[in-house]
Short mmCIF file of C-alpha atoms in Angstrom, two decimals:
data_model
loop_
_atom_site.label_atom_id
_atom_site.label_comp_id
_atom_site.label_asym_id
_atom_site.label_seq_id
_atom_site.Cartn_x
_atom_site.Cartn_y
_atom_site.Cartn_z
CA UNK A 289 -5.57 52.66 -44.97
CA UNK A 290 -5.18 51.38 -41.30
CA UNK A 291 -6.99 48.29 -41.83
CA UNK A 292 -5.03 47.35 -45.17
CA UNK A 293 -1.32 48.06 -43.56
CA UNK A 294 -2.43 47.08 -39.94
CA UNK A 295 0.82 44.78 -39.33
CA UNK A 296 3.54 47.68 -40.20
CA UNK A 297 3.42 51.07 -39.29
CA UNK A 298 3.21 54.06 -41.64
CA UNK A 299 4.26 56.82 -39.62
CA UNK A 300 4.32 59.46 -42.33
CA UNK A 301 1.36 61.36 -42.38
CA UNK A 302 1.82 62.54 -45.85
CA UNK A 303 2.40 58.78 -47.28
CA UNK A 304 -1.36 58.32 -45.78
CA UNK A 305 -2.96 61.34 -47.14
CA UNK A 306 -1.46 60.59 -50.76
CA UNK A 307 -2.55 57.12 -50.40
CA UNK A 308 -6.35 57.89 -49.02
CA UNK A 309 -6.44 60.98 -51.79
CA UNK A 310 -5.53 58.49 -54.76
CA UNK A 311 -7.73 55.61 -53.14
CA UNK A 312 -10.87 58.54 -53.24
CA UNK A 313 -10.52 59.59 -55.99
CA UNK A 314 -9.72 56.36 -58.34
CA UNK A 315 -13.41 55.14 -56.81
CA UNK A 316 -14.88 58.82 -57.72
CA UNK A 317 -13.97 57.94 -61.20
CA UNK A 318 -16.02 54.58 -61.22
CA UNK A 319 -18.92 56.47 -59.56
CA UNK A 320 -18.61 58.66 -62.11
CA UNK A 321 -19.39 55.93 -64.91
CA UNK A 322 -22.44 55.06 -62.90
CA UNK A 323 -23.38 58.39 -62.57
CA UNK A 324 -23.12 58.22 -66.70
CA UNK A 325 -25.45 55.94 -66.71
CA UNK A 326 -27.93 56.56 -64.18
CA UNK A 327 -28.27 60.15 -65.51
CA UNK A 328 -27.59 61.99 -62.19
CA UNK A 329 -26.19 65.63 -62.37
CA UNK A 330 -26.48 67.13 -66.08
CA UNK A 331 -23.99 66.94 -68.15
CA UNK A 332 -22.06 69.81 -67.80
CA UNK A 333 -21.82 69.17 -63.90
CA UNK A 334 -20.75 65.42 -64.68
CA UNK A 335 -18.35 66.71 -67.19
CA UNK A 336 -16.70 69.41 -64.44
CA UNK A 337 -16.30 66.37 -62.44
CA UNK A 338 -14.43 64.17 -64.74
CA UNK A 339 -12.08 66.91 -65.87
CA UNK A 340 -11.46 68.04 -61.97
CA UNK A 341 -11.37 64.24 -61.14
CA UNK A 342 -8.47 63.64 -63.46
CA UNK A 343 -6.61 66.33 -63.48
CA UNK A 344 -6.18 65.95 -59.74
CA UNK A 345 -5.43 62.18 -60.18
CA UNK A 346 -2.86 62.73 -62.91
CA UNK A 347 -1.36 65.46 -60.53
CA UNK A 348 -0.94 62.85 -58.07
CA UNK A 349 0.55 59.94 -60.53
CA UNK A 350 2.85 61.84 -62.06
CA UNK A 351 4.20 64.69 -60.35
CA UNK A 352 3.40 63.92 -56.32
CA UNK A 353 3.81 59.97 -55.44
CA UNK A 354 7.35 59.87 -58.02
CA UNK A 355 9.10 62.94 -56.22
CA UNK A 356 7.73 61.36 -52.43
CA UNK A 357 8.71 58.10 -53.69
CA UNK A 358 12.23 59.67 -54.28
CA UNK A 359 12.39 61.10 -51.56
CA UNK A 360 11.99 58.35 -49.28
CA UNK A 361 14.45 56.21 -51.39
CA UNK A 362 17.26 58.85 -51.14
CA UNK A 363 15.95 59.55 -46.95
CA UNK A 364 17.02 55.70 -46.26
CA UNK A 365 20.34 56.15 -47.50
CA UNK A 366 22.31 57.57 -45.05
CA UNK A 367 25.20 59.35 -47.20
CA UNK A 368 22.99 60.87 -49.28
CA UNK A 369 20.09 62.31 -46.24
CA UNK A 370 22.27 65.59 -46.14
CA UNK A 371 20.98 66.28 -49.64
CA UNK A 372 18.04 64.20 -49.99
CA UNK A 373 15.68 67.03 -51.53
CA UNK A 374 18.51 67.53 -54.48
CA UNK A 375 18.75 63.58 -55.03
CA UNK A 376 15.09 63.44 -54.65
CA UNK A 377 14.55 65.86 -57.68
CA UNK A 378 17.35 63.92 -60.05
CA UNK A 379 15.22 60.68 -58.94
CA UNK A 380 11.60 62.72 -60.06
CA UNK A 381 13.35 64.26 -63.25
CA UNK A 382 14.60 60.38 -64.53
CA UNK A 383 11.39 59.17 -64.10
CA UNK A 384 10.17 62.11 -65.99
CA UNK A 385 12.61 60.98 -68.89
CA UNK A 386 11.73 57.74 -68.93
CA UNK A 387 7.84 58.21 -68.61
CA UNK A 388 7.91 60.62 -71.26
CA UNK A 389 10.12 58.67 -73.59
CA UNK A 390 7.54 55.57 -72.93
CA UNK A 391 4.90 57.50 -75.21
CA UNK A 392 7.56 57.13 -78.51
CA UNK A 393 6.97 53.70 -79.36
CA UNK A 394 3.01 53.63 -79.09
CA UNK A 395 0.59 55.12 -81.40
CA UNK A 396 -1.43 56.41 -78.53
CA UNK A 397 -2.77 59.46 -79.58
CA UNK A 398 -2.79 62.69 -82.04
CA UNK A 399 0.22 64.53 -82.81
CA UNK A 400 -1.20 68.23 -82.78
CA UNK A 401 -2.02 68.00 -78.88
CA UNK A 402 0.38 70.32 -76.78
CA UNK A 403 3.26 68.78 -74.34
CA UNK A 404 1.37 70.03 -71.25
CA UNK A 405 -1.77 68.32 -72.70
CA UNK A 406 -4.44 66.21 -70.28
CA UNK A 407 -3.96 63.26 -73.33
CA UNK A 408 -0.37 63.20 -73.07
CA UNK A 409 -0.23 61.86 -69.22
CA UNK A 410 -3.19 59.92 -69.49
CA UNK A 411 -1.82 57.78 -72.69
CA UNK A 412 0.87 57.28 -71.14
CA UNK A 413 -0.24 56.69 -67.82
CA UNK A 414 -2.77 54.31 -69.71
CA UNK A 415 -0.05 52.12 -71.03
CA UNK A 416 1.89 51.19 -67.82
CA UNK A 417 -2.13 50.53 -65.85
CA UNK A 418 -3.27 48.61 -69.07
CA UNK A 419 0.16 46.39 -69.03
CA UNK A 420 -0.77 45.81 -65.37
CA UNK A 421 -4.25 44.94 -65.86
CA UNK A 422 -3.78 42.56 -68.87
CA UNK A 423 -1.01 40.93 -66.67
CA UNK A 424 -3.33 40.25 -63.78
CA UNK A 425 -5.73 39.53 -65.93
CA UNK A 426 -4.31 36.65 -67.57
CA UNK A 427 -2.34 35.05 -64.63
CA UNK A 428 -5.86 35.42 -63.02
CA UNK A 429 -8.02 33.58 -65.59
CA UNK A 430 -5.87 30.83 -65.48
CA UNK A 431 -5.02 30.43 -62.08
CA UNK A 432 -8.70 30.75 -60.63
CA UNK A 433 -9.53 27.52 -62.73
CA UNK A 434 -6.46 25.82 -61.46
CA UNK A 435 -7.00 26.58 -57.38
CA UNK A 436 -10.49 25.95 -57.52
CA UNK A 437 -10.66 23.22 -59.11
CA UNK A 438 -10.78 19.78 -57.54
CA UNK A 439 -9.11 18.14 -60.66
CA UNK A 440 -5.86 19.65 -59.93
CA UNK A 441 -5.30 18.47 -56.72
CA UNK A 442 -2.67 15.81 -56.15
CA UNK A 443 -3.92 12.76 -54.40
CA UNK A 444 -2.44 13.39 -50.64
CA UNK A 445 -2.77 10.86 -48.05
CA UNK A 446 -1.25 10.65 -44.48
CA UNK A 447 1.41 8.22 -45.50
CA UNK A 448 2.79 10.37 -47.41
CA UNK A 449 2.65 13.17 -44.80
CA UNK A 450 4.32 10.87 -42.23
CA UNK A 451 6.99 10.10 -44.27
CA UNK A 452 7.80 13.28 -44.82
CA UNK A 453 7.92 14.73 -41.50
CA UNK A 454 10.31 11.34 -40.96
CA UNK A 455 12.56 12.59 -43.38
CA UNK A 456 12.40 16.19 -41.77
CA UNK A 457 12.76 14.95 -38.18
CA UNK A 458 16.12 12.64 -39.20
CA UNK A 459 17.85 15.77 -40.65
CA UNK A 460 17.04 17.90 -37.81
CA UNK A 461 18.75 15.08 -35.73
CA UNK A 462 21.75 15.39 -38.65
CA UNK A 463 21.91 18.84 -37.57
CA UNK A 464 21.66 18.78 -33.98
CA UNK A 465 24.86 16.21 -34.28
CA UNK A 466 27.04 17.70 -36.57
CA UNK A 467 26.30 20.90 -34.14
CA UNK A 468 27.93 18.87 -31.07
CA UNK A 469 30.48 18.12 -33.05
CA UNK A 470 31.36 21.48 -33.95
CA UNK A 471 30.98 22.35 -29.83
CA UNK A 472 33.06 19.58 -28.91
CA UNK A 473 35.64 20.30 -31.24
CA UNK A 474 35.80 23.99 -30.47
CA UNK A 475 35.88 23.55 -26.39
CA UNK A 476 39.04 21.11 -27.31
CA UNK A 477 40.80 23.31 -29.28
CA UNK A 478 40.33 26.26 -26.87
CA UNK A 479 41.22 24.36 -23.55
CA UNK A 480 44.56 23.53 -26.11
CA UNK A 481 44.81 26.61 -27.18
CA UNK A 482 44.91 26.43 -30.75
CA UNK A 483 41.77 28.92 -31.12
CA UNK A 484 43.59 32.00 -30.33
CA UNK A 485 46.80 30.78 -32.86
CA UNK A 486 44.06 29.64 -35.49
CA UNK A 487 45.43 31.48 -38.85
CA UNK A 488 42.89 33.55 -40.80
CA UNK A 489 41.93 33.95 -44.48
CA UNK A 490 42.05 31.22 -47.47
CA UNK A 491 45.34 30.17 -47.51
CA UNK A 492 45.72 29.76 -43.51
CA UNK A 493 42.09 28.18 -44.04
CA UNK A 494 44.28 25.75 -46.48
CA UNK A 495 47.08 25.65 -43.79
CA UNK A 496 45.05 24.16 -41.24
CA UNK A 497 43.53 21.81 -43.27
CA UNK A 498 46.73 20.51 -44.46
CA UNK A 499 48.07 20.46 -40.72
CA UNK A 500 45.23 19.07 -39.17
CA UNK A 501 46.28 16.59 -36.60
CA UNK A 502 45.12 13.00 -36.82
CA UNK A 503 41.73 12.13 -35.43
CA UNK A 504 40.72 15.85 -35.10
CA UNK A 505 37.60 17.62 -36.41
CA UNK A 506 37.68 19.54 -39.36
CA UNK A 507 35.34 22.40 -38.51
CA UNK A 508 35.41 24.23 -42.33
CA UNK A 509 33.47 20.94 -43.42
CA UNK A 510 31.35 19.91 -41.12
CA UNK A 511 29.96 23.89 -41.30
CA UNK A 512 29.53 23.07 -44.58
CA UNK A 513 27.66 19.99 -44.01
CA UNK A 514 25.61 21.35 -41.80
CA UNK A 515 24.80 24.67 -43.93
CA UNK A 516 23.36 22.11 -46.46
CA UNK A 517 21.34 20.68 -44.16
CA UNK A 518 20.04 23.36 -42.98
CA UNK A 519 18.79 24.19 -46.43
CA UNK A 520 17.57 20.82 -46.95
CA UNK A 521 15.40 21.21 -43.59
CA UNK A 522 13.76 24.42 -45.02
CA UNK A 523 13.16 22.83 -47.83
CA UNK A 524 10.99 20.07 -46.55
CA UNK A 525 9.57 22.18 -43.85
CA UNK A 526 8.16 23.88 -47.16
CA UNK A 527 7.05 20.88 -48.92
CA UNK A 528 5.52 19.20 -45.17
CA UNK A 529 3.33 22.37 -45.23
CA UNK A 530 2.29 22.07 -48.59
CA UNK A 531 1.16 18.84 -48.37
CA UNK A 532 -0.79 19.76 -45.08
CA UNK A 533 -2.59 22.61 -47.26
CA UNK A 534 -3.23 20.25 -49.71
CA UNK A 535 -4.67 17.95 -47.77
CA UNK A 536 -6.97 20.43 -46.38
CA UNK A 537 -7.96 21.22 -49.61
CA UNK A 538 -9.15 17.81 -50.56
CA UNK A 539 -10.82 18.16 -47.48
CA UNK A 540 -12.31 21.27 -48.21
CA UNK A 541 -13.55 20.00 -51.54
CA UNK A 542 -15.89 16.98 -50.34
CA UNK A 543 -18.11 19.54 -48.97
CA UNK A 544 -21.02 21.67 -50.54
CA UNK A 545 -18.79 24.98 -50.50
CA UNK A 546 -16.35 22.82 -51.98
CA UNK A 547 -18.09 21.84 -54.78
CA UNK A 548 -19.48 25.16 -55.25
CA UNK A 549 -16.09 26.31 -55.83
CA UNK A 550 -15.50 23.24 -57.88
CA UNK A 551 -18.21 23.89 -60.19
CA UNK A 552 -17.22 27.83 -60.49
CA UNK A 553 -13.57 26.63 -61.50
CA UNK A 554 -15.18 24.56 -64.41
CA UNK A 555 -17.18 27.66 -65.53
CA UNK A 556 -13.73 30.05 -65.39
CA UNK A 557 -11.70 27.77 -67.01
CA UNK A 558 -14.55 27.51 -70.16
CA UNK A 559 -14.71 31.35 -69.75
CA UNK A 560 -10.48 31.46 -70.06
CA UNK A 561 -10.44 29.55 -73.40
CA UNK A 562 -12.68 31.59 -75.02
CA UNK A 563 -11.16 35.16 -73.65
CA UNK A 564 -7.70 33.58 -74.92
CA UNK A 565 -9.53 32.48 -78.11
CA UNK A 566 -11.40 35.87 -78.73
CA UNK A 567 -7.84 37.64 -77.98
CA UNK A 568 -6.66 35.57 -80.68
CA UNK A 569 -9.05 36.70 -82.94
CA UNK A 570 -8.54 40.05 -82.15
CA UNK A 571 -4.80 39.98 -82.50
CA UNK A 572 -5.05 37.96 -86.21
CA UNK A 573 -7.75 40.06 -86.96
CA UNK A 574 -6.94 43.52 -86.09
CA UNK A 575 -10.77 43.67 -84.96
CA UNK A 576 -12.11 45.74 -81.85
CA UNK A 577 -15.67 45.50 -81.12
CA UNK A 578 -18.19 48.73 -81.98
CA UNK A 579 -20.60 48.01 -80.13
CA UNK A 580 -20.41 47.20 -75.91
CA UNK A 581 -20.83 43.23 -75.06
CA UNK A 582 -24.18 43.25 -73.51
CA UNK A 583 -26.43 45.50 -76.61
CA UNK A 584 -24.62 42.78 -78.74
CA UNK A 585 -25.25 39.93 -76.82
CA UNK A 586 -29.20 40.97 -76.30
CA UNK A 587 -29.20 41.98 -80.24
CA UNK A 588 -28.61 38.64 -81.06
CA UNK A 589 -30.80 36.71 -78.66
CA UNK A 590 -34.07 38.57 -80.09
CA UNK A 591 -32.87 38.01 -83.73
CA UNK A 592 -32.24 34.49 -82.92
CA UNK A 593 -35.91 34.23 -81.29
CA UNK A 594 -37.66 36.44 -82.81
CA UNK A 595 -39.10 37.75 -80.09
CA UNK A 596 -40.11 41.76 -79.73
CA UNK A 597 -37.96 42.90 -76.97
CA UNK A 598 -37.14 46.91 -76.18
CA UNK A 599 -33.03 46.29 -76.46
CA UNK A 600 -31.96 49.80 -75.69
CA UNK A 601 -34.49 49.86 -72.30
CA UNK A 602 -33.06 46.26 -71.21
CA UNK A 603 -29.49 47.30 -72.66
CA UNK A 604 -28.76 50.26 -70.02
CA UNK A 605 -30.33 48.43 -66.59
CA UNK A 606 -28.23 45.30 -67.95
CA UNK A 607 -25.07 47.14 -68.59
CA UNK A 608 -25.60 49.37 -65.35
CA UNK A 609 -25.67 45.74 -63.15
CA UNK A 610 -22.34 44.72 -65.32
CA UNK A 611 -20.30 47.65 -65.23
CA UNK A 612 -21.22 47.51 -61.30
CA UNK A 613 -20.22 44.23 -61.29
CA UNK A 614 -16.38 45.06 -62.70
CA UNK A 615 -16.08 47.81 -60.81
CA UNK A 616 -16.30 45.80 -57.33
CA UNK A 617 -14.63 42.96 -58.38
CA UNK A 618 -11.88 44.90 -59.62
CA UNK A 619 -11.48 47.16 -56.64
CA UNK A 620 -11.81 43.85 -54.08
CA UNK A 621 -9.57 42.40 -56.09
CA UNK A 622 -6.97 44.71 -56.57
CA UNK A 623 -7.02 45.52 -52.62
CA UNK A 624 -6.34 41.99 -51.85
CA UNK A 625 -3.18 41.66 -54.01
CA UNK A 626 -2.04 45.06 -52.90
CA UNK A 627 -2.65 43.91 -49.59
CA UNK A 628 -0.61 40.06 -50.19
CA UNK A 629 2.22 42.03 -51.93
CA UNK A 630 2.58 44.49 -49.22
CA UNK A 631 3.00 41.98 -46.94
CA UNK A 632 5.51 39.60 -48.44
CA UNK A 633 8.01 42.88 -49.11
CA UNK A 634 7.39 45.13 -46.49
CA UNK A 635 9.84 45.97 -43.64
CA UNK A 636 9.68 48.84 -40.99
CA UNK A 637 11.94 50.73 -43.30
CA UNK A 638 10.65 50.56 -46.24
CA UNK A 639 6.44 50.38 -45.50
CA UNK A 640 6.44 54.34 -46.66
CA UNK A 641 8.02 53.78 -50.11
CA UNK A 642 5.89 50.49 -50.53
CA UNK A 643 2.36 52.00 -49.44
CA UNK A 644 3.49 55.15 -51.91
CA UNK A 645 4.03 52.62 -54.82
CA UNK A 646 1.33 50.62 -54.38
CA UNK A 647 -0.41 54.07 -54.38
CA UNK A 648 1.04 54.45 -58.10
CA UNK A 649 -0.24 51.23 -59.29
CA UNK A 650 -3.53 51.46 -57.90
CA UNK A 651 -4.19 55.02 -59.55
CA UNK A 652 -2.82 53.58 -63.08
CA UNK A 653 -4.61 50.59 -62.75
CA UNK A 654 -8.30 52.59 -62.08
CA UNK A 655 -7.33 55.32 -64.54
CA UNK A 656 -7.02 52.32 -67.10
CA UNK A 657 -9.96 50.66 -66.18
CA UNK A 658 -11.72 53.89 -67.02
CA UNK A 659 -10.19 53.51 -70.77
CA UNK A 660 -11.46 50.05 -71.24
CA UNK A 661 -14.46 49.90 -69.22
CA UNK A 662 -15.90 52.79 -72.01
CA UNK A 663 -16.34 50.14 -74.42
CA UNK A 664 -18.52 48.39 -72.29
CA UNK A 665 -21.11 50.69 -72.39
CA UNK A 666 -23.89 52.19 -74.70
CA UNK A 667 -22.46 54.28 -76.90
CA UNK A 668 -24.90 57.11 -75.65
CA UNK A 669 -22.75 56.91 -71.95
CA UNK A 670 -19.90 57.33 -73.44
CA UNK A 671 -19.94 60.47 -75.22
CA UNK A 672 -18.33 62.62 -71.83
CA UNK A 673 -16.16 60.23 -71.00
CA UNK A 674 -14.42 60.53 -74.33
CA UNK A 675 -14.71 64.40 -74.38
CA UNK A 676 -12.97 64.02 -70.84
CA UNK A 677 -10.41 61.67 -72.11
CA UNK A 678 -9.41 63.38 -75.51
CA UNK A 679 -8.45 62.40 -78.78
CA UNK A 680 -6.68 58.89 -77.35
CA UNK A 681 -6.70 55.76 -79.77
CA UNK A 682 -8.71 53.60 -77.71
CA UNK A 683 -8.64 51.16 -80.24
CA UNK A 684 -4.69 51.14 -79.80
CA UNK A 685 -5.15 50.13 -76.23
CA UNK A 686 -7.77 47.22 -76.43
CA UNK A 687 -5.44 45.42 -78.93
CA UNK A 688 -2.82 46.02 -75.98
CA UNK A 689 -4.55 44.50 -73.68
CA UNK A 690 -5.70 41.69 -75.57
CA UNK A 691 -1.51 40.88 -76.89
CA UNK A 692 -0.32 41.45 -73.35
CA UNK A 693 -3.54 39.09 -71.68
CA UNK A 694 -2.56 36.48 -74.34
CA UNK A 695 1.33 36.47 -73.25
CA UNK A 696 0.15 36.34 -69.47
CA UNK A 697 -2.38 33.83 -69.58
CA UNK A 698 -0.39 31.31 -72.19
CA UNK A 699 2.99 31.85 -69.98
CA UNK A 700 0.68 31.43 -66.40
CA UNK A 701 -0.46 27.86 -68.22
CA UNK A 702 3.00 27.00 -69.00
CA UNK A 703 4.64 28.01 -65.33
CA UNK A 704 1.09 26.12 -63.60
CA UNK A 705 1.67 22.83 -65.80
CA UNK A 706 5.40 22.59 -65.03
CA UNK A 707 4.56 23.27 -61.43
CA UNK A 708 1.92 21.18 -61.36
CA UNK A 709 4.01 18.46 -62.73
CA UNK A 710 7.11 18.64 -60.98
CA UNK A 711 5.09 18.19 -57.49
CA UNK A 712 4.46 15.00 -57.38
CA UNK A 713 7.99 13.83 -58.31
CA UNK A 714 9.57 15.87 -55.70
CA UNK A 715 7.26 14.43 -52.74
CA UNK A 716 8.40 10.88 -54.21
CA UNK A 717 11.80 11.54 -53.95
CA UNK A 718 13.48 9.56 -51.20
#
């Protein structure tokens, strides 16, 4: 928790206790799947676990983080702090509304459970964390392609660097200028005394620009001027570093690590056509696989050699290393935008109500992985986990996932390619 928000403070104790309890126990639950498969604990103990496990995590999503979240939204606003705990609880009961009105539209599970059910937080709760997993996972799929890959990179050379930094040294000089200008003019007026006298709002802004004497300066414009400059200076102070980044890049490419990388975009971007392909199928379709990838996968390779091979041995070690796999990658990953988001948006005043709602997303986002990741299994590991879950229609969220992954990867190639495109022509403007 320290380590990851390092930079800003989070003095409320509370804020890291929720965020530490949801971080615990969103990895318990991937244990748990290992556990599953592994064998370790009988069932009934592994099944105590998974009911305790999400209850408690549920309790946290949707009753603890919204009302703290609340709370420290209505505690910043300073007419309101009297009665924060009353605003706080109209802020908790509209998120109630709206989270409970978010299960309408969605056939996401059986009618004849009870309001109070476990299945009627976690299909809900499973719709927001699979949106925001087939979101990532499409912008990700095409993006990783696109920054490793040395194919993408414009062709950056020191010219163009220098002539850049020319550009952004002569308006800085613009600046510096029109700024004397603006001194000069003001010590003139003052030592006449026409600052005192100087009449205020838009039409005595009109008034002195219709009286101005000859020869003086006209300090309304020249701001102007120099507020545009000052824009355009940010501007290619952006685009001087990004060509400095990019050059590095190039750099970085020529060597082995580079080309490692290289190689691993070329693989990802293969592996992005065919998930957008086989969520294409699925959409057109209506299909959703029966069996998990890997007994599949192995079922076919010994049919196609005809070789004897023990799949349902080979299946469980092979799906064990997988699952393993996902589960790392997706924590890692999901830390590391957590961590890049919390940093762009995060002030001293509002660290508490970030940390808390990146808190919120990483709980959905783990309880949804849970939901998905069952289908990568053996169908003998997944029996408690669907007892656990309830009567959800899994099938329901898969298609999700694969309709929202489609939008997010096909719009990430569209924003990337006009990006992409549009660079080169603005580092050639003059």
């Amino acid at each position: 928790m320290r380590q990851l928000f390092k930079d800003y403070e989070v003095r409320q104790y509370v804020v890291q206790v929720i965020f530490s309890v949801t971080f615990a126990f969103s990895c318990t639950m991937f244990e748990l799947i290992i556990f599953e498969i592994l064998g370790v604990l009988n069932s009934s103990s592994r099944y105590f676990h998974w009911k305790m496990n999400l209850c408690v995590i549920l309790l946290i999503l949707v009753f603890l983080v919204p009302f703290y979240i609340s709370y420290f939204v209505v505690s910043n606003i300073r007419l309101l702090h009297k009665q924060r705990v009353l605003f706080s609880c109209v802020l908790w009961l509209t998120f109630m509304y709206f989270f409970w009105k978010l299960g309408d539209p969605f056939p996401i599970l059986s009618p004849k459970h009870g309001i109070l059910s476990i299945e009627q937080l976690i299909s809900r709760v499973g719709v927001i964390g699979v949106t925001l997993m087939a979101l990532l996972s499409g912008f990700g799929a095409v993006n990783c392609p696109y920054t490793y890959m040395s194919y993408f990179l414009r062709n950056v050379t020191e010219t163009d660097i220098l002539a850049l930094e020319r550009r952004l040294l002569q308006t800085m000089d613009m600046i510096i200028s029109k700024k004397k200008r603006m001194a000069m003019a003001r010590r003139t007026m003052f030592q006449k005394g026409e600052v005192h006298n100087k009449p205020s709002g838009f039409w005595g802004m009109i008034k002195s620009v219709a009286s101005s004497a000859p020869g003086s300066e006209n300090l309304t414009l020249i701001q102007q001027e120099v507020d545009a400059l000052e824009e355009l200076s940010r501007q290619l102070f952006l685009e001087t570093v990004d060509l400095y980044g990019t050059k590095e890049r190039i750099e970085y490419s020529k060597t082995f690590k580079g080309k490692y990388f290289n190689f691993l975009g070329y693989f990802f971007s293969i592996y992005c056509v065919w998930k957008i392909f086989m969520a294409t199928i699925n959409i057109v379709f209506d299909r959703v696989g029966k069996t998990d990838p890997v007994t599949r996968g192995i079922e076919i390779t010994v049919n196609y050699l005809g070789i004897q091979f023990d799949v349902k041995f080979w299946s469980q070690h092979i799906s064990f290393i997988l699952v393993g796999i996902i589960i790392v990658t997706s924590i890692r990953g999901l830390l590391i935008t957590l961590t890049k988001f919390f940093y762009a948006i995060s002030s001293s005043k509002s660290s508490n109500v970030i940390v808390l709602l990146l808190a919120q997303i990483m709980g959905m986002y783990f309880v949804s992985s849970v939901l998905l990741i069952r289908m990568s299994m053996p169908l003998e590991y997944r029996t408690i986990i669907t007892e656990v879950l309830g009567e959800l229609q899994f099938n329901f969220y898969h298609r999700w996932f694969d309709v929202i992954f489609l939008v997010s990867a096909l719009s990430s190639i569209l924003f990337l390619y006009l990006a992409h495109k549009q660079a080169p022509e603005k580092h050639m403007t003059p």
